[in-house]
Short mmCIF file of C-alpha atoms and ligand atoms in Angstrom, two decimals:
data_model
loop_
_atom_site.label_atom_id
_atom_site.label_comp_id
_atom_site.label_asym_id
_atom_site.label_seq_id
_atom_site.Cartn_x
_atom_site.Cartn_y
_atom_site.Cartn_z
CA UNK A 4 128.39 218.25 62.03
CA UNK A 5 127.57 221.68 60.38
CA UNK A 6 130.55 224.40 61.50
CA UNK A 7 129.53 227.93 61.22
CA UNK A 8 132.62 228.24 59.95
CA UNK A 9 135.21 226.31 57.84
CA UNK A 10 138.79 227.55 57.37
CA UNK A 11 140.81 225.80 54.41
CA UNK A 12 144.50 226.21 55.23
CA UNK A 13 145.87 226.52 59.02
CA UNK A 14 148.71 228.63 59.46
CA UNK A 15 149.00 232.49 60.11
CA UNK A 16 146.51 233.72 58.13
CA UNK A 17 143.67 230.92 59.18
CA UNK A 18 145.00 230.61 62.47
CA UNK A 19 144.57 234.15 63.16
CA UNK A 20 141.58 234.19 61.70
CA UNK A 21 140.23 230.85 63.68
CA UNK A 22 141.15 232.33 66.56
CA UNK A 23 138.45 235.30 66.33
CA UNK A 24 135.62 233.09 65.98
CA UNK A 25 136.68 230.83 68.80
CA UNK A 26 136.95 233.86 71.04
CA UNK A 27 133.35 234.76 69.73
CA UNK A 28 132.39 231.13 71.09
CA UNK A 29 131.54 229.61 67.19
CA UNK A 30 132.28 226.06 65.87
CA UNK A 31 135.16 226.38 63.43
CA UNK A 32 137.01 223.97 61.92
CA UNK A 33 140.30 224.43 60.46
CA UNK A 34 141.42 222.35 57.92
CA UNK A 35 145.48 222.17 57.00
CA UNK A 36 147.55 219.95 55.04
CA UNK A 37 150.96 220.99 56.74
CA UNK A 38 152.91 222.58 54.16
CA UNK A 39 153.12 226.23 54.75
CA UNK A 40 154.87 228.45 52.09
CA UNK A 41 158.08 229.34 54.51
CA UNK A 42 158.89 225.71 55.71
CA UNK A 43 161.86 226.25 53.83
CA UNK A 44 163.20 228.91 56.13
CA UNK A 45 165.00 227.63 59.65
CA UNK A 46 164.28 230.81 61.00
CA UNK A 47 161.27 233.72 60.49
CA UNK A 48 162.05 237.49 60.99
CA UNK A 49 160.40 240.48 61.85
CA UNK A 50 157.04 238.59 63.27
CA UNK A 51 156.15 240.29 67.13
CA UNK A 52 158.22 239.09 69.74
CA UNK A 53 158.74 235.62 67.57
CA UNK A 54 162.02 237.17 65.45
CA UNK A 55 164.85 234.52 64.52
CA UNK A 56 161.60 231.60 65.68
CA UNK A 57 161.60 228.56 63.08
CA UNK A 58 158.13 228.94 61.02
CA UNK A 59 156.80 225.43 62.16
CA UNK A 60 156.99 225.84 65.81
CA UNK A 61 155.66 229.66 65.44
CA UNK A 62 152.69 228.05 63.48
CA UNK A 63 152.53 224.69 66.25
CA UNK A 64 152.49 226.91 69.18
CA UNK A 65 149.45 229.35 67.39
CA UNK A 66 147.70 225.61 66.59
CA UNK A 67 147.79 224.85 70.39
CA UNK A 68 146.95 227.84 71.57
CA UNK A 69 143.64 227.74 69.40
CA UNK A 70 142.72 224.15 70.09
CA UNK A 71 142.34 225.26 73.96
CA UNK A 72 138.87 226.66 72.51
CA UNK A 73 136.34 224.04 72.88
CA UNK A 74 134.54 225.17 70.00
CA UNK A 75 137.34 224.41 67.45
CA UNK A 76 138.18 220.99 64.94
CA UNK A 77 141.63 220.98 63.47
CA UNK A 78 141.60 218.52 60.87
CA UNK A 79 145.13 217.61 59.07
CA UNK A 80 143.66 217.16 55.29
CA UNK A 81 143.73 218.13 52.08
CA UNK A 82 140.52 219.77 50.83
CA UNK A 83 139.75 218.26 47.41
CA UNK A 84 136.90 220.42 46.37
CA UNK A 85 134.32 222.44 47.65
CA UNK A 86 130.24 223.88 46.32
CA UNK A 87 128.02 226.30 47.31
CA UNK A 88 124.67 224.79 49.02
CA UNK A 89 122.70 226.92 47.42
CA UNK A 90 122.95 230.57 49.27
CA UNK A 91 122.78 228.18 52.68
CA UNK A 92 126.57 227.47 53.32
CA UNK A 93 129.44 225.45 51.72
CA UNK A 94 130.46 221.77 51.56
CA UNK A 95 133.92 220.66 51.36
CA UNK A 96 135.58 217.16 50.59
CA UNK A 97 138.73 216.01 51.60
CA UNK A 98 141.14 213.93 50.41
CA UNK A 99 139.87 211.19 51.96
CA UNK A 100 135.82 211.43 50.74
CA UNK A 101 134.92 212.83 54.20
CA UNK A 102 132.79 215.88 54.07
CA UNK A 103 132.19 218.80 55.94
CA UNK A 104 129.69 221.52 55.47
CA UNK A 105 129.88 225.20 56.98
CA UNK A 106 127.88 228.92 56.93
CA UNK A 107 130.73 230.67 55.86
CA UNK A 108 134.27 229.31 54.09
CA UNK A 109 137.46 231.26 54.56
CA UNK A 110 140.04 230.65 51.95
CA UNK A 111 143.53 231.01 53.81
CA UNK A 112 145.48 228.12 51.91
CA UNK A 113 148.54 230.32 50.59
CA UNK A 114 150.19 230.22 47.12
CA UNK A 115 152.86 228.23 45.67
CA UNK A 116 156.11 229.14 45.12
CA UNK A 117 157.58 228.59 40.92
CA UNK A 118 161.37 229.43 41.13
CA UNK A 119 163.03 229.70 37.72
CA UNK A 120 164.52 226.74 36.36
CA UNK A 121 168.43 227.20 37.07
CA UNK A 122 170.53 224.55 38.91
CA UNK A 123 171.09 224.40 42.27
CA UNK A 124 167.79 227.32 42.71
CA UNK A 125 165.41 224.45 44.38
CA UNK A 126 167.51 223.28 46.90
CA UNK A 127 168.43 226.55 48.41
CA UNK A 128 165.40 228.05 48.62
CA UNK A 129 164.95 229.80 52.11
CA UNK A 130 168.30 228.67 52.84
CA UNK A 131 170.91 230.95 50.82
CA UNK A 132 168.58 231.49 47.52
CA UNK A 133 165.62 234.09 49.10
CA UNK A 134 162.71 236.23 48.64
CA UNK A 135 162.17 239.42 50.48
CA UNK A 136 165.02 240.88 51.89
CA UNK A 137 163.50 242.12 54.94
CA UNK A 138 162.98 238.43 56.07
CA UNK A 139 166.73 237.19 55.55
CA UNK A 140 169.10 239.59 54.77
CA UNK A 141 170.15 240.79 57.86
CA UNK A 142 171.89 237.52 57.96
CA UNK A 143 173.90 238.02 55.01
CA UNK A 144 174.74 241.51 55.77
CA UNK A 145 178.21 243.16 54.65
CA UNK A 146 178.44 239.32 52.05
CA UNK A 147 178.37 239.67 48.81
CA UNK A 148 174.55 239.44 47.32
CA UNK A 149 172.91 238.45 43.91
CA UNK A 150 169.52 239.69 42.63
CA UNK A 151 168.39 237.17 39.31
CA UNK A 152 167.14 239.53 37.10
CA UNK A 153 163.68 239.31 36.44
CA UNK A 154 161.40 241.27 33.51
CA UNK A 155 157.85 241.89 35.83
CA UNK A 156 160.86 243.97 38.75
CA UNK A 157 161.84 247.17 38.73
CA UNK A 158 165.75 246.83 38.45
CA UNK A 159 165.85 249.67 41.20
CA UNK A 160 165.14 245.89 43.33
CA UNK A 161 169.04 245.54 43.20
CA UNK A 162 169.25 248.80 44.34
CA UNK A 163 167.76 248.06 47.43
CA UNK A 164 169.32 244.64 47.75
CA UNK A 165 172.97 246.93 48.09
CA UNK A 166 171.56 248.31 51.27
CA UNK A 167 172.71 244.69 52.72
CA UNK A 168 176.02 244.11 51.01
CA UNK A 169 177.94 244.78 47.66
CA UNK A 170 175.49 243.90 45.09
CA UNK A 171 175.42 241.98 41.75
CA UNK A 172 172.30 241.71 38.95
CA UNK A 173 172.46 238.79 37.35
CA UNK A 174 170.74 239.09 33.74
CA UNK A 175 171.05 235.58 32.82
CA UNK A 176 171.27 236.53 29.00
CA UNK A 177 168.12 238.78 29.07
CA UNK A 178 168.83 242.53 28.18
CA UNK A 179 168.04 243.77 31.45
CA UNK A 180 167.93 247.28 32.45
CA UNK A 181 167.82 250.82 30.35
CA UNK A 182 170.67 253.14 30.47
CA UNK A 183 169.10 255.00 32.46
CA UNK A 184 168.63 252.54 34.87
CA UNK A 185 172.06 251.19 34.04
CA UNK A 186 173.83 254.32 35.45
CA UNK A 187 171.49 254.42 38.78
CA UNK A 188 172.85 251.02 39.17
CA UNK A 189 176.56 252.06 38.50
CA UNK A 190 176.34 255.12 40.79
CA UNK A 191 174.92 252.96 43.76
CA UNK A 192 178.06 250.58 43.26
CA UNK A 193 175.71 247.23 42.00
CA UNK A 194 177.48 245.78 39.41
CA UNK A 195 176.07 244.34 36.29
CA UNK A 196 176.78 240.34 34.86
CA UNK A 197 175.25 239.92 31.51
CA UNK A 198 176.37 236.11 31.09
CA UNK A 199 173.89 233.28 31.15
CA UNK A 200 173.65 231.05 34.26
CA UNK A 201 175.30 227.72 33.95
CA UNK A 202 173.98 227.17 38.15
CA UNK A 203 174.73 227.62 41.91
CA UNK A 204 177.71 226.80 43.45
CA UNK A 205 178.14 225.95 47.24
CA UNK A 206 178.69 223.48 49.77
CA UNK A 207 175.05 221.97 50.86
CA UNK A 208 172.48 224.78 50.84
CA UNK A 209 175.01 227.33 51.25
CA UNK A 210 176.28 229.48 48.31
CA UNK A 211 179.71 229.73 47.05
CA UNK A 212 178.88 231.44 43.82
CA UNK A 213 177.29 231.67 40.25
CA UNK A 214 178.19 229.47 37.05
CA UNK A 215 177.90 231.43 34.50
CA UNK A 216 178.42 229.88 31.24
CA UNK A 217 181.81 230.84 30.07
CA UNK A 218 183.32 229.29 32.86
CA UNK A 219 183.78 232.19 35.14
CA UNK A 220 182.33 231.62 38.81
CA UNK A 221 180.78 235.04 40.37
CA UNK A 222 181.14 234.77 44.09
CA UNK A 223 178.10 235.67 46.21
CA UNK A 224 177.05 234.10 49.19
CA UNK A 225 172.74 234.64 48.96
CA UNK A 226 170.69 235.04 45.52
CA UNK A 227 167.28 237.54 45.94
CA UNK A 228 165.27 235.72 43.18
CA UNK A 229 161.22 236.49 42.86
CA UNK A 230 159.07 233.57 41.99
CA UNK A 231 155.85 233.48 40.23
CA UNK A 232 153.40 232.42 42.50
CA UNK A 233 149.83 230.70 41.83
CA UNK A 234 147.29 229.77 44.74
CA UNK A 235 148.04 226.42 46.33
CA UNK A 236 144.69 225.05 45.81
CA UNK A 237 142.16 225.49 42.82
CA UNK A 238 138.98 226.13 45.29
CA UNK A 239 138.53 229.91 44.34
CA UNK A 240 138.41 228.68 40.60
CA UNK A 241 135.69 225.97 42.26
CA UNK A 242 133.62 228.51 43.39
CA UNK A 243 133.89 231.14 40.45
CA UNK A 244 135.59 233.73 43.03
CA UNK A 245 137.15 236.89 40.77
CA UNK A 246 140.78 237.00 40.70
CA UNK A 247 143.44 240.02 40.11
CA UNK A 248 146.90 239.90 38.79
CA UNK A 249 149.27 240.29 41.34
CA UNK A 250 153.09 241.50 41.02
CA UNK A 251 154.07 237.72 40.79
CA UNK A 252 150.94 235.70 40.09
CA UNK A 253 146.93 235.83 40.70
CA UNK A 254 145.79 237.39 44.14
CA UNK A 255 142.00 236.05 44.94
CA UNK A 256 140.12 239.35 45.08
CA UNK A 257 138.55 240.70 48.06
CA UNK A 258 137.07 243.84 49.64
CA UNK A 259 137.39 245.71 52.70
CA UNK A 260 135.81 243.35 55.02
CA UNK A 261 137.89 239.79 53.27
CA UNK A 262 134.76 238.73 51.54
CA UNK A 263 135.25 237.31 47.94
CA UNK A 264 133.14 238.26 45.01
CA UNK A 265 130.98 235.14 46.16
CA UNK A 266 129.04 235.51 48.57
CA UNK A 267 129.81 234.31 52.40
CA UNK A 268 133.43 232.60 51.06
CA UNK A 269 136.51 234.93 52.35
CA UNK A 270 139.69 234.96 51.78
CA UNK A 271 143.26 235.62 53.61
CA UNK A 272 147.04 235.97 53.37
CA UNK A 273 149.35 235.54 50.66
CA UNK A 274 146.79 233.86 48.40
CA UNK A 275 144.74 237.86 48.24
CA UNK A 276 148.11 240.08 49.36
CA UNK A 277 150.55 241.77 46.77
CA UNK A 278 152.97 241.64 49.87
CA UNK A 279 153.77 238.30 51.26
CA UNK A 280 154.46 238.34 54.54
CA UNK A 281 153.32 236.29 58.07
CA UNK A 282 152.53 238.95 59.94
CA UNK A 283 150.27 240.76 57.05
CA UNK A 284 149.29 237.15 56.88
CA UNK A 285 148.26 237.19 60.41
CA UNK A 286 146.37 240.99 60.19
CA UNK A 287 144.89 239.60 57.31
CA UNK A 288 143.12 236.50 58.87
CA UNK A 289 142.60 238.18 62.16
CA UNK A 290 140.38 240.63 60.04
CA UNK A 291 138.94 238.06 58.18
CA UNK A 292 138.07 236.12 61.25
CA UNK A 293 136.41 239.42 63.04
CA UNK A 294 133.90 239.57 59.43
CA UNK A 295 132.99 236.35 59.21
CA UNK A 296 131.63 236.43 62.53
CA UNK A 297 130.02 239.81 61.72
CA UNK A 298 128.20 238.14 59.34
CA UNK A 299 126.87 235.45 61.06
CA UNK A 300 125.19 237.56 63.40
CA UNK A 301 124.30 240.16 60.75
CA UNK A 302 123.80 238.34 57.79
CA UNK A 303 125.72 239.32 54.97
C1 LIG B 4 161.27 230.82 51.87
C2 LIG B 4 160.37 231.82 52.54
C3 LIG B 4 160.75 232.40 53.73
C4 LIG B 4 159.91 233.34 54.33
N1 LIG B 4 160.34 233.95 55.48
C5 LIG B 4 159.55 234.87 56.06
C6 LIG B 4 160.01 235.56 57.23
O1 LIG B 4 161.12 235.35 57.71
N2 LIG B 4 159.16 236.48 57.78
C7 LIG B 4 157.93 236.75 57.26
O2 LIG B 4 157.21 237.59 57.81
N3 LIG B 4 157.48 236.12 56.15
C8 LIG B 4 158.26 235.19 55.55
N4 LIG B 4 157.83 234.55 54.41
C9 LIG B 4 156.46 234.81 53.94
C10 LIG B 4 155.47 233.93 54.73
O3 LIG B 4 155.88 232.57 54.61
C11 LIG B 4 154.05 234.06 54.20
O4 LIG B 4 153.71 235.43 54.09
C12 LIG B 4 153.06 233.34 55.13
O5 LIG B 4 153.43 231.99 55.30
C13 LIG B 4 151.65 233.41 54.54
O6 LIG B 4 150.77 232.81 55.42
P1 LIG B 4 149.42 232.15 54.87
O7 LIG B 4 148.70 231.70 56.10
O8 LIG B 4 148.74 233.08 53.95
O9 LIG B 4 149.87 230.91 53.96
P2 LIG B 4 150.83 229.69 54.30
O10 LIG B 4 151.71 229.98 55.45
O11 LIG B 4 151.50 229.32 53.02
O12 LIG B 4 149.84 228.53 54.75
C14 LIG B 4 148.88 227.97 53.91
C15 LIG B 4 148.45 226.64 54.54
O13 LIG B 4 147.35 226.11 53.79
C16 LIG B 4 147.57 224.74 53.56
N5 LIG B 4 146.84 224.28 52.36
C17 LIG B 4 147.12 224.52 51.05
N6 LIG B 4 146.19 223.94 50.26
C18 LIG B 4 145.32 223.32 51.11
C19 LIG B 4 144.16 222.54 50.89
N7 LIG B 4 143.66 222.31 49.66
N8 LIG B 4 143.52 222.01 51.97
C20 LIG B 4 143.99 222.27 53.23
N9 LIG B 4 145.07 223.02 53.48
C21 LIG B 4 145.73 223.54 52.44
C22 LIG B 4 149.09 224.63 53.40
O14 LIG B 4 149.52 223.30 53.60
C23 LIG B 4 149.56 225.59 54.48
O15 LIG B 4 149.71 224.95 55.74
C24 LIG B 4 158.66 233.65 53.76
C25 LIG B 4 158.28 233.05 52.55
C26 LIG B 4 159.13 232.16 51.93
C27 LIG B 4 158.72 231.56 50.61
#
């Protein structure tokens, strides 16, 4: 079976995007292996009229709603590798040898998370060790917060971290801020611990406090940490598709309409935004989706 349209990765970006060439009547398959980047979380924020939903069912409920479509395949796979057939389309393979060739490819399999290596990050991640403020820390609001220094973020980032509760920046033995800096952090009440991190304290997933290495504990109840991220899947390399360095890791580049530099393969969500984030996610495939089917009725 040859899709016009093949979408690697199924949750709010490919969804979204699957979802505008269903409506426009095309075959599309969507292929997903299951592990989107905020399964961590029990709850997303901020997402239209889904706030305080857990990310799974939010991404189920989209699945179901697209597979009322006739024209769509969801396939739960791995795709292993992919090639161009030559200016006609693109063949994939999945995990397990089956193969699947489409018109046009959109890209939409996210980026992987790489939290520093401090004990007691990995278990709490989404849970009381977070990203993005916006997403989760209403929840901790008024507690005292942590930011983990980190060299590639402004350290105005704790700054903004004390508009959710008193605020300390964690240097882990690097040497952190400028004066200048220093005193912007003083006058805005964020206090500054220099001390390496022995690890995270806490009962389960929650967070008691920080070890640092002299013994002292620093109580603080959530930890704002930014990972370096790097595309889930090594498919844009495949296909020689130009890349850009993001503020945490490689965004897949694309122009106004989605498209890669290669011709006819697209691309959506976190794995080409410099702000993660499902419903930019979402916007992001739903744009995608509306170009790809452009451009099978215009060419490209
Ligand atoms: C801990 C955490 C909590 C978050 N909380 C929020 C929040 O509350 N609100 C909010 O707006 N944003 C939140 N985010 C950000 C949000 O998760 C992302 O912006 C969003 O998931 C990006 O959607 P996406 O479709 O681009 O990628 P993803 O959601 O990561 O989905 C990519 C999909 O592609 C699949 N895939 C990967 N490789 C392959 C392959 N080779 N073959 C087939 N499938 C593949 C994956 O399994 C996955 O299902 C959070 C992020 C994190 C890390």
């Amino acid at each position: 079976m040859r899709y016009d349209a093949l979408v690697v990765g199924g949750s709010f970006a490919g969804l979204s995007a699957a979802m505008q060439l269903a409506r426009a009547r095309r075959k599309v398959c969507v292929v997903d292996a299951g592990a989107p980047r905020n399964r961590f979380a029990a709850a997303s924020h901020g997402f239209f009229g889904q706030d305080g939903m857990p990310p799974l069912k939010m991404i189920a409920d989209a699945r179901d709603k697209l597979l009322a479509y006739p024209s769509v395949e969801f396939i739960e796979a791995s795709v292993s590798a992919v090639k161009a057939d030559g200016g006609d389309g693109f063949t994939v393979s999945l995990g397990n040898g089956e193969q699947l060739s489409a018109s046009k490819l959109l890209l939409a399999f996210g980026v992987q998370d790489g939290l520093p290596d401090i004990a007691g990050i990995g278990e709490r991640w989404g849970k009381s060790v977070l990203h993005c403020p916006y997403c989760h820390g209403y929840e901790f609001g008024d507690r005292p917060l942590g930011v983990l220094f980190h060299s590639g973020h402004p350290p105005d980032h704790a700054m903004l971290i004390a508009e959710w509760g008193p605020t300390t920046l964690f240097l882990n033995g690097a040497e952190g801020p400028d004066a200048e800096a220093r005193a912007r952090l003083q006058a805005r009440g964020v206090a500054v611990e220099p001390g390496r991190i022995a690890g995270l304290e806490g009962q389960g997933t929650d967070l008691a406090g920080v070890r640092i290495d002299d013994g002292r504990l620093v109580p603080i109840e959530a930890l704002f940490v930014a990972p370096h991220t790097r595309p889930a899947s090594p498919l844009g390399e495949q296909l020689g598709c130009a890349f850009d360095d993001g503020p945490s890791g490689k965004l897949l580049r694309v122009d106004a309409m989605k498209m890669t530099t290669v011709p006819g393969v697209y691309a959506a969500g976190d794995l080409a935004m410099a702000f993660s984030n499902a419903t930019l996610a979402s916007a992001d495939g739903l744009m995608a989706g509306v170009s790809m089917h452009r451009s099978l009725v215009f060419g490209v």
